[in-house]
XYZ file of C-alpha atoms in Angstrom:
153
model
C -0.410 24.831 3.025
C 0.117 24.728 7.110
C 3.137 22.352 6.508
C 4.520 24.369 3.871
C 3.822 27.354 6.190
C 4.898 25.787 9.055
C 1.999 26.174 11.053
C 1.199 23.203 13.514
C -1.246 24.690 15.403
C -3.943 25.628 12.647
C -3.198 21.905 11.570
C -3.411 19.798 14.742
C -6.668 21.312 15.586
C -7.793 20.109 12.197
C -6.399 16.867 12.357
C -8.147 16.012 16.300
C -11.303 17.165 14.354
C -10.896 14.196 12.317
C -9.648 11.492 14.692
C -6.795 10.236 13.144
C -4.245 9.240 10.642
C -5.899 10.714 7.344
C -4.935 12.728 4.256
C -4.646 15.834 6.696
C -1.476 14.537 8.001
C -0.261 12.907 4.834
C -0.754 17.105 3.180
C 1.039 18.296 6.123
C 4.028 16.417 5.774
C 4.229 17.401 1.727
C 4.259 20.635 2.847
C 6.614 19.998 5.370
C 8.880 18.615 3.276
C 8.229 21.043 0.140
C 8.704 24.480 2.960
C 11.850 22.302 4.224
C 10.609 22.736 7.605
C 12.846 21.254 9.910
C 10.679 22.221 13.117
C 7.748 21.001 11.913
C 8.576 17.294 11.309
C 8.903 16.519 14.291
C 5.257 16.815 15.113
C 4.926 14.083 12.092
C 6.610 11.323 14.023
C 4.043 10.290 16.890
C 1.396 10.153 13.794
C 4.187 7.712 11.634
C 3.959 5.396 14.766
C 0.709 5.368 13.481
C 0.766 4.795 9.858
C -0.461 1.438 8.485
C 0.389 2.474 4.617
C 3.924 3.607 4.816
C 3.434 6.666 3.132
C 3.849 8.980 6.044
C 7.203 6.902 7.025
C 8.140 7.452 2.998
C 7.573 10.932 3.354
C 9.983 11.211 6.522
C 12.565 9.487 4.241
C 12.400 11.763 1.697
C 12.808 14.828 3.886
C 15.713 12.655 6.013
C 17.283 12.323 3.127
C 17.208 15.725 1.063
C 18.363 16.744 4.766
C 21.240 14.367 4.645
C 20.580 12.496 7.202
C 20.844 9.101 5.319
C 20.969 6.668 8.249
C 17.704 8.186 9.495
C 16.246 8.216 6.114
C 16.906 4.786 6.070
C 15.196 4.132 9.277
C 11.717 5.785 7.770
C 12.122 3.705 4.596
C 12.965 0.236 6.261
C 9.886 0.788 9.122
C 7.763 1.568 5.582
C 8.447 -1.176 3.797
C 8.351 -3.256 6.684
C 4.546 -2.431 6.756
C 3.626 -1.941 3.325
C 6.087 -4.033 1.161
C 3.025 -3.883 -1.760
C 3.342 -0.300 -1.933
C 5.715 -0.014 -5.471
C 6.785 3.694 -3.867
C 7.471 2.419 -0.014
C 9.230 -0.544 -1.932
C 10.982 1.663 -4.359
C 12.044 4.017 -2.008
C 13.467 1.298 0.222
C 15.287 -0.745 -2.449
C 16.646 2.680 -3.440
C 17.897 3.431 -0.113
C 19.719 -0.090 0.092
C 21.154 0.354 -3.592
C 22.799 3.366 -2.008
C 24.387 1.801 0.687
C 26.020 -0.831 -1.779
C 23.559 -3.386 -0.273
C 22.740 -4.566 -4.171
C 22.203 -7.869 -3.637
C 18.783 -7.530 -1.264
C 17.788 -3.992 -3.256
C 17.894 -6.527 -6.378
C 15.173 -8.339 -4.775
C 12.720 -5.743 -4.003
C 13.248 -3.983 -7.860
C 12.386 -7.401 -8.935
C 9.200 -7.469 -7.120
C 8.136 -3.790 -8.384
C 8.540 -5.010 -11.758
C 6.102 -7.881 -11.486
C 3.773 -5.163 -10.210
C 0.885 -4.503 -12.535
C -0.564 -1.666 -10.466
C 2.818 0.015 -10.298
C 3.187 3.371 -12.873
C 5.001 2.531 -15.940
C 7.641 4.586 -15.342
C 8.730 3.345 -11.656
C 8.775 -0.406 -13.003
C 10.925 1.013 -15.999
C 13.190 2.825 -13.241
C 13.216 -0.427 -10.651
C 14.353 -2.210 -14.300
C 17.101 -0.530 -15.444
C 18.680 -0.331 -11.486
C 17.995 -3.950 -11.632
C 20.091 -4.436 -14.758
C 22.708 -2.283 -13.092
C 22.963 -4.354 -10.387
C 23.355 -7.039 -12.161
C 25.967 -5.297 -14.858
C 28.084 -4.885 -11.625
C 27.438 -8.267 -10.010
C 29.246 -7.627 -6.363
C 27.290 -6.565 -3.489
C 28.909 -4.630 -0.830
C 31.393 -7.334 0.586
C 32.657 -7.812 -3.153
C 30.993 -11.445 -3.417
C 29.609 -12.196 -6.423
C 25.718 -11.910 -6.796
C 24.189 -14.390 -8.681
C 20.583 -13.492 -10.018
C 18.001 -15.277 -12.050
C 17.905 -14.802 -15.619
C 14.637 -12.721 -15.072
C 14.964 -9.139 -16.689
């Protein structure tokens, strides 16, 4: 509710209570990002310095990128995966981001891996599928060379 409400103050104090990166700041920033709060994300950065999971850096994307700020988006996704590749969301969200930017060939990669997750919902291994079949329907990553894949999928 203080992220949705954009109120900081009420928050922080919580969140120095607690010492730390916890599910304080991880509520914040859904409510950040559900209010649309501009102003208030950008007390979410010093704690995404922080963040060991990727989810807070996932979160960032997300509101980066309903903001349309894609190359920033991008940013939060790549620093997410790069610390939490196993996460199927910080993983989805990342080969997403690449699959936009007509970088198909390494996004191909990463939905291949989310597949082979077991832990992973149904439904985002179904979605990391059929992009991977996609990809490969269209077989050309950004430079127009041919992508060659494994038979896998």
């Amino acid at each position: 509710l203080y992220g949705l409400r954009g109120n900081w103050v009420s928050a922080r104090e919580l969140i120095k209570k607690r010492h730390g990166l916890d599910t304080l700041v991880y509520a914040y920033a859904l409510g950040a990002i559900h209010g649309f709060r501009r102003n208030e994300i950008k007390h979410l950065v010093p704690f995404a310095r922080l963040d060991g999971s990727g989810r807070l850096k996932l979160l960032l994307g997300v509101f980066y990128e309903r903001d349309g700020e894609m190359k920033k988006a991008f940013r939060w996704y790549e620093a997410g995966y790069a610390v939490n590749p196993g996460d199927p969301y910080v993983a989805y969200a990342y080969a997403r981001i690449l699959d936009m930017a007509n970088r198909g060939k390494e996004a191909a990669k990463i939905y291949e891996r989310i597949v082979q997750m077991p832990f992973a919902q149904k439904d985002l291994r179904e979605n990391a599928l059929q992009r991977l079949r996609e990809i490969r329907r269209a077989g050309r990553d950004i430079d127009g060379r041919d992508v060659s894949f494994s038979a896998a999928g």
